[in-house]
Short mmCIF file of N, CA and C in Angstrom, two decimals:
data_model
loop_
_atom_site.label_atom_id
_atom_site.label_comp_id
_atom_site.label_asym_id
_atom_site.label_seq_id
_atom_site.Cartn_x
_atom_site.Cartn_y
_atom_site.Cartn_z
N MET A 1 102.75 130.10 85.07
CA MET A 1 102.51 128.74 85.50
C MET A 1 102.00 127.93 84.31
N ASP A 2 102.65 126.82 84.06
CA ASP A 2 102.27 125.95 82.95
C ASP A 2 101.19 124.98 83.41
N THR A 3 100.03 125.04 82.78
CA THR A 3 98.92 124.16 83.16
C THR A 3 98.69 123.06 82.13
N THR A 4 99.66 122.88 81.24
CA THR A 4 99.54 121.84 80.22
C THR A 4 99.71 120.47 80.86
N LEU A 5 98.81 119.55 80.54
CA LEU A 5 98.93 118.19 81.06
C LEU A 5 100.03 117.45 80.33
N SER A 6 100.71 116.58 81.07
CA SER A 6 101.72 115.72 80.45
C SER A 6 101.01 114.64 79.63
N GLU A 7 101.75 113.94 78.82
CA GLU A 7 101.18 112.84 78.04
C GLU A 7 100.57 111.79 78.97
N THR A 8 101.26 111.48 80.04
CA THR A 8 100.75 110.51 81.01
C THR A 8 99.44 110.98 81.62
N GLN A 9 99.35 112.24 81.95
CA GLN A 9 98.12 112.78 82.54
C GLN A 9 96.98 112.79 81.53
N ARG A 10 97.29 113.05 80.27
CA ARG A 10 96.24 112.99 79.25
C ARG A 10 95.74 111.55 79.08
N LEU A 11 96.65 110.59 79.11
CA LEU A 11 96.25 109.18 79.02
C LEU A 11 95.43 108.77 80.24
N LEU A 12 95.83 109.24 81.40
CA LEU A 12 95.09 108.98 82.63
C LEU A 12 93.66 109.50 82.50
N ARG A 13 93.53 110.73 82.05
CA ARG A 13 92.21 111.35 81.86
C ARG A 13 91.37 110.56 80.86
N GLU A 14 91.96 110.21 79.73
CA GLU A 14 91.21 109.49 78.69
C GLU A 14 90.78 108.11 79.17
N SER A 15 91.67 107.40 79.86
CA SER A 15 91.31 106.04 80.30
C SER A 15 90.20 106.08 81.35
N LEU A 16 90.28 107.03 82.28
CA LEU A 16 89.22 107.13 83.29
C LEU A 16 87.92 107.62 82.66
N ARG A 17 88.00 108.56 81.75
CA ARG A 17 86.80 109.07 81.08
C ARG A 17 86.10 107.93 80.32
N ASP A 18 86.87 107.11 79.62
CA ASP A 18 86.29 105.98 78.89
C ASP A 18 85.63 105.00 79.85
N TYR A 19 86.33 104.67 80.94
CA TYR A 19 85.76 103.73 81.91
C TYR A 19 84.44 104.28 82.47
N LEU A 20 84.46 105.53 82.88
CA LEU A 20 83.26 106.12 83.49
C LEU A 20 82.10 106.15 82.51
N SER A 21 82.36 106.51 81.27
CA SER A 21 81.25 106.57 80.33
C SER A 21 80.72 105.20 79.96
N ASN A 22 81.55 104.18 80.03
CA ASN A 22 81.10 102.82 79.70
C ASN A 22 80.53 102.07 80.90
N GLU A 23 81.04 102.35 82.10
CA GLU A 23 80.70 101.52 83.27
C GLU A 23 79.89 102.23 84.35
N VAL A 24 79.73 103.53 84.25
CA VAL A 24 79.00 104.27 85.29
C VAL A 24 77.87 105.05 84.63
N PRO A 25 76.75 104.38 84.37
CA PRO A 25 75.63 105.05 83.71
C PRO A 25 74.98 106.10 84.63
N PHE A 26 74.44 107.13 84.01
CA PHE A 26 73.80 108.19 84.78
C PHE A 26 72.62 107.68 85.60
N ASP A 27 71.95 106.63 85.13
CA ASP A 27 70.84 106.05 85.91
C ASP A 27 71.35 105.57 87.27
N ARG A 28 72.51 104.93 87.28
CA ARG A 28 73.08 104.44 88.54
C ARG A 28 73.47 105.62 89.44
N ILE A 29 74.02 106.66 88.85
CA ILE A 29 74.40 107.84 89.62
C ILE A 29 73.17 108.46 90.28
N ARG A 30 72.09 108.60 89.52
CA ARG A 30 70.85 109.17 90.07
C ARG A 30 70.30 108.29 91.19
N GLU A 31 70.34 106.98 91.00
CA GLU A 31 69.85 106.06 92.02
C GLU A 31 70.67 106.18 93.31
N LEU A 32 71.99 106.25 93.18
CA LEU A 32 72.84 106.40 94.35
C LEU A 32 72.58 107.72 95.06
N GLU A 33 72.35 108.76 94.30
CA GLU A 33 72.02 110.06 94.89
C GLU A 33 70.73 109.98 95.70
N ARG A 34 69.72 109.32 95.13
CA ARG A 34 68.44 109.17 95.84
C ARG A 34 68.60 108.36 97.12
N GLU A 35 69.39 107.29 97.04
CA GLU A 35 69.57 106.40 98.19
C GLU A 35 70.54 106.95 99.22
N GLY A 36 71.36 107.90 98.82
CA GLY A 36 72.36 108.45 99.73
C GLY A 36 73.55 107.54 99.93
N GLY A 37 73.82 106.70 98.94
CA GLY A 37 74.95 105.77 99.05
C GLY A 37 76.09 106.13 98.11
N ALA A 38 77.20 105.46 98.32
CA ALA A 38 78.37 105.64 97.46
C ALA A 38 78.45 104.48 96.47
N ASP A 39 79.13 104.70 95.38
CA ASP A 39 79.28 103.69 94.34
C ASP A 39 80.44 102.75 94.70
N GLN A 40 80.11 101.66 95.37
CA GLN A 40 81.13 100.71 95.83
C GLN A 40 81.89 100.07 94.67
N THR A 41 81.20 99.77 93.58
CA THR A 41 81.84 99.16 92.42
C THR A 41 82.89 100.10 91.84
N LEU A 42 82.55 101.36 91.70
CA LEU A 42 83.51 102.34 91.19
C LEU A 42 84.67 102.51 92.15
N TRP A 43 84.39 102.56 93.45
CA TRP A 43 85.44 102.72 94.45
C TRP A 43 86.44 101.56 94.35
N GLU A 44 85.93 100.35 94.22
CA GLU A 44 86.80 99.18 94.11
C GLU A 44 87.64 99.23 92.84
N TYR A 45 87.05 99.70 91.75
CA TYR A 45 87.80 99.85 90.50
C TYR A 45 88.93 100.86 90.69
N LEU A 46 88.61 102.02 91.26
CA LEU A 46 89.62 103.06 91.46
C LEU A 46 90.76 102.57 92.35
N ALA A 47 90.42 101.82 93.38
CA ALA A 47 91.45 101.27 94.26
C ALA A 47 92.31 100.25 93.52
N GLY A 48 91.67 99.33 92.83
CA GLY A 48 92.40 98.28 92.12
C GLY A 48 93.26 98.80 90.99
N ALA A 49 92.82 99.87 90.34
CA ALA A 49 93.57 100.44 89.22
C ALA A 49 94.64 101.43 89.68
N GLY A 50 94.72 101.70 90.97
CA GLY A 50 95.76 102.58 91.50
C GLY A 50 95.41 104.05 91.54
N PHE A 51 94.19 104.42 91.16
CA PHE A 51 93.81 105.83 91.15
C PHE A 51 93.80 106.43 92.57
N LEU A 52 93.39 105.64 93.56
CA LEU A 52 93.32 106.16 94.93
C LEU A 52 94.70 106.42 95.51
N GLY A 53 95.71 105.73 95.01
CA GLY A 53 97.06 105.89 95.54
C GLY A 53 97.93 106.86 94.78
N LEU A 54 97.37 107.55 93.81
CA LEU A 54 98.18 108.44 92.96
C LEU A 54 99.03 109.45 93.72
N PRO A 55 98.48 110.20 94.66
CA PRO A 55 99.29 111.28 95.25
C PRO A 55 100.24 110.83 96.36
N PHE A 56 100.22 109.56 96.71
CA PHE A 56 101.00 109.11 97.86
C PHE A 56 102.32 108.49 97.42
N THR A 57 103.31 108.63 98.28
CA THR A 57 104.63 108.09 97.97
C THR A 57 104.58 106.57 97.91
N GLU A 58 105.50 106.00 97.18
CA GLU A 58 105.58 104.55 97.09
C GLU A 58 105.91 103.95 98.45
N ALA A 59 106.66 104.68 99.27
CA ALA A 59 107.00 104.21 100.62
C ALA A 59 105.75 104.00 101.48
N HIS A 60 104.69 104.72 101.15
CA HIS A 60 103.42 104.58 101.88
C HIS A 60 102.40 103.76 101.09
N GLY A 61 102.86 103.02 100.10
CA GLY A 61 101.97 102.16 99.33
C GLY A 61 101.26 102.84 98.19
N GLY A 62 101.68 104.06 97.87
CA GLY A 62 101.03 104.82 96.80
C GLY A 62 101.70 104.63 95.46
N GLU A 63 101.28 105.43 94.52
CA GLU A 63 101.78 105.36 93.15
C GLU A 63 102.90 106.36 92.89
N GLY A 64 103.15 107.28 93.82
CA GLY A 64 104.22 108.25 93.65
C GLY A 64 103.94 109.30 92.59
N GLY A 65 102.66 109.58 92.35
CA GLY A 65 102.28 110.55 91.34
C GLY A 65 102.32 111.97 91.86
N GLU A 66 101.85 112.88 91.05
CA GLU A 66 101.81 114.29 91.40
C GLU A 66 100.38 114.67 91.80
N LEU A 67 100.25 115.79 92.47
CA LEU A 67 98.91 116.27 92.81
C LEU A 67 98.10 116.57 91.56
N THR A 68 98.78 116.94 90.49
CA THR A 68 98.08 117.20 89.23
C THR A 68 97.41 115.93 88.73
N ASP A 69 98.03 114.78 88.93
CA ASP A 69 97.41 113.51 88.54
C ASP A 69 96.09 113.32 89.29
N THR A 70 96.12 113.62 90.57
CA THR A 70 94.91 113.50 91.39
C THR A 70 93.85 114.49 90.95
N ALA A 71 94.28 115.69 90.58
CA ALA A 71 93.34 116.70 90.08
C ALA A 71 92.67 116.24 88.80
N VAL A 72 93.41 115.56 87.94
CA VAL A 72 92.85 115.02 86.69
C VAL A 72 91.77 114.00 87.02
N VAL A 73 92.05 113.11 87.97
CA VAL A 73 91.06 112.10 88.38
C VAL A 73 89.84 112.79 88.98
N LEU A 74 90.05 113.73 89.87
CA LEU A 74 88.94 114.44 90.50
C LEU A 74 88.08 115.15 89.46
N GLU A 75 88.72 115.77 88.49
CA GLU A 75 87.98 116.47 87.45
C GLU A 75 87.08 115.51 86.67
N GLU A 76 87.59 114.33 86.34
CA GLU A 76 86.78 113.36 85.60
C GLU A 76 85.65 112.81 86.45
N LEU A 77 85.92 112.55 87.73
CA LEU A 77 84.86 112.04 88.61
C LEU A 77 83.75 113.06 88.79
N THR A 78 84.10 114.33 88.93
CA THR A 78 83.07 115.35 89.09
C THR A 78 82.38 115.64 87.77
N ARG A 79 83.10 115.51 86.68
CA ARG A 79 82.50 115.69 85.36
C ARG A 79 81.35 114.71 85.16
N ARG A 80 81.51 113.51 85.70
CA ARG A 80 80.50 112.45 85.58
C ARG A 80 79.53 112.46 86.77
N ALA A 81 79.75 113.34 87.74
CA ALA A 81 78.92 113.43 88.95
C ALA A 81 78.92 112.14 89.75
N CYS A 82 80.09 111.51 89.84
CA CYS A 82 80.21 110.23 90.55
C CYS A 82 79.98 110.42 92.05
N VAL A 83 79.33 109.42 92.63
CA VAL A 83 78.96 109.47 94.04
C VAL A 83 79.94 108.61 94.84
N ILE A 84 81.10 109.21 95.14
CA ILE A 84 82.12 108.55 95.96
C ILE A 84 82.88 109.63 96.74
N PRO A 85 83.47 109.27 97.87
CA PRO A 85 84.18 110.26 98.69
C PRO A 85 85.66 110.40 98.30
N PHE A 86 85.93 110.60 97.02
CA PHE A 86 87.31 110.66 96.54
C PHE A 86 88.08 111.84 97.15
N LEU A 87 87.54 113.03 97.05
CA LEU A 87 88.24 114.22 97.54
C LEU A 87 88.45 114.15 99.05
N GLU A 88 87.41 113.80 99.78
CA GLU A 88 87.50 113.74 101.23
C GLU A 88 88.55 112.74 101.69
N THR A 89 88.54 111.57 101.07
CA THR A 89 89.48 110.51 101.45
C THR A 89 90.91 110.89 101.09
N THR A 90 91.10 111.40 99.89
CA THR A 90 92.44 111.76 99.44
C THR A 90 93.01 112.90 100.28
N ALA A 91 92.22 113.93 100.51
CA ALA A 91 92.70 115.07 101.30
C ALA A 91 93.04 114.66 102.73
N SER A 92 92.21 113.83 103.33
CA SER A 92 92.46 113.37 104.69
C SER A 92 93.73 112.54 104.77
N ALA A 93 93.90 111.64 103.83
CA ALA A 93 95.08 110.78 103.82
C ALA A 93 96.35 111.59 103.56
N LEU A 94 96.28 112.58 102.69
CA LEU A 94 97.45 113.43 102.43
C LEU A 94 97.83 114.22 103.68
N ALA A 95 96.85 114.66 104.44
CA ALA A 95 97.14 115.40 105.67
C ALA A 95 97.87 114.51 106.68
N ILE A 96 97.52 113.24 106.69
CA ILE A 96 98.15 112.30 107.62
C ILE A 96 99.55 111.91 107.14
N GLU A 97 99.69 111.73 105.82
CA GLU A 97 100.98 111.29 105.26
C GLU A 97 102.02 112.34 105.56
#
């Protein structure tokens, strides 16, 4: 099994990693953890940039990407310890699609 990321997936990883390190400070993550809330600003960014629609077909309003694309996004979000329901939402929506 080839686990090498495509050029597009590497760019996806780098762009999200850059955004997270510049726009999602650890202080905010800790505060959200204490409050028990989700990062609405990050969620809106992910939706607007198309990250939330990656694994879904274009016929369903998605980006038509691969599950590996979604795994790349999930890996970066967990790497930064982001407080959002990305996995839960994506998995639930995929089950319905």
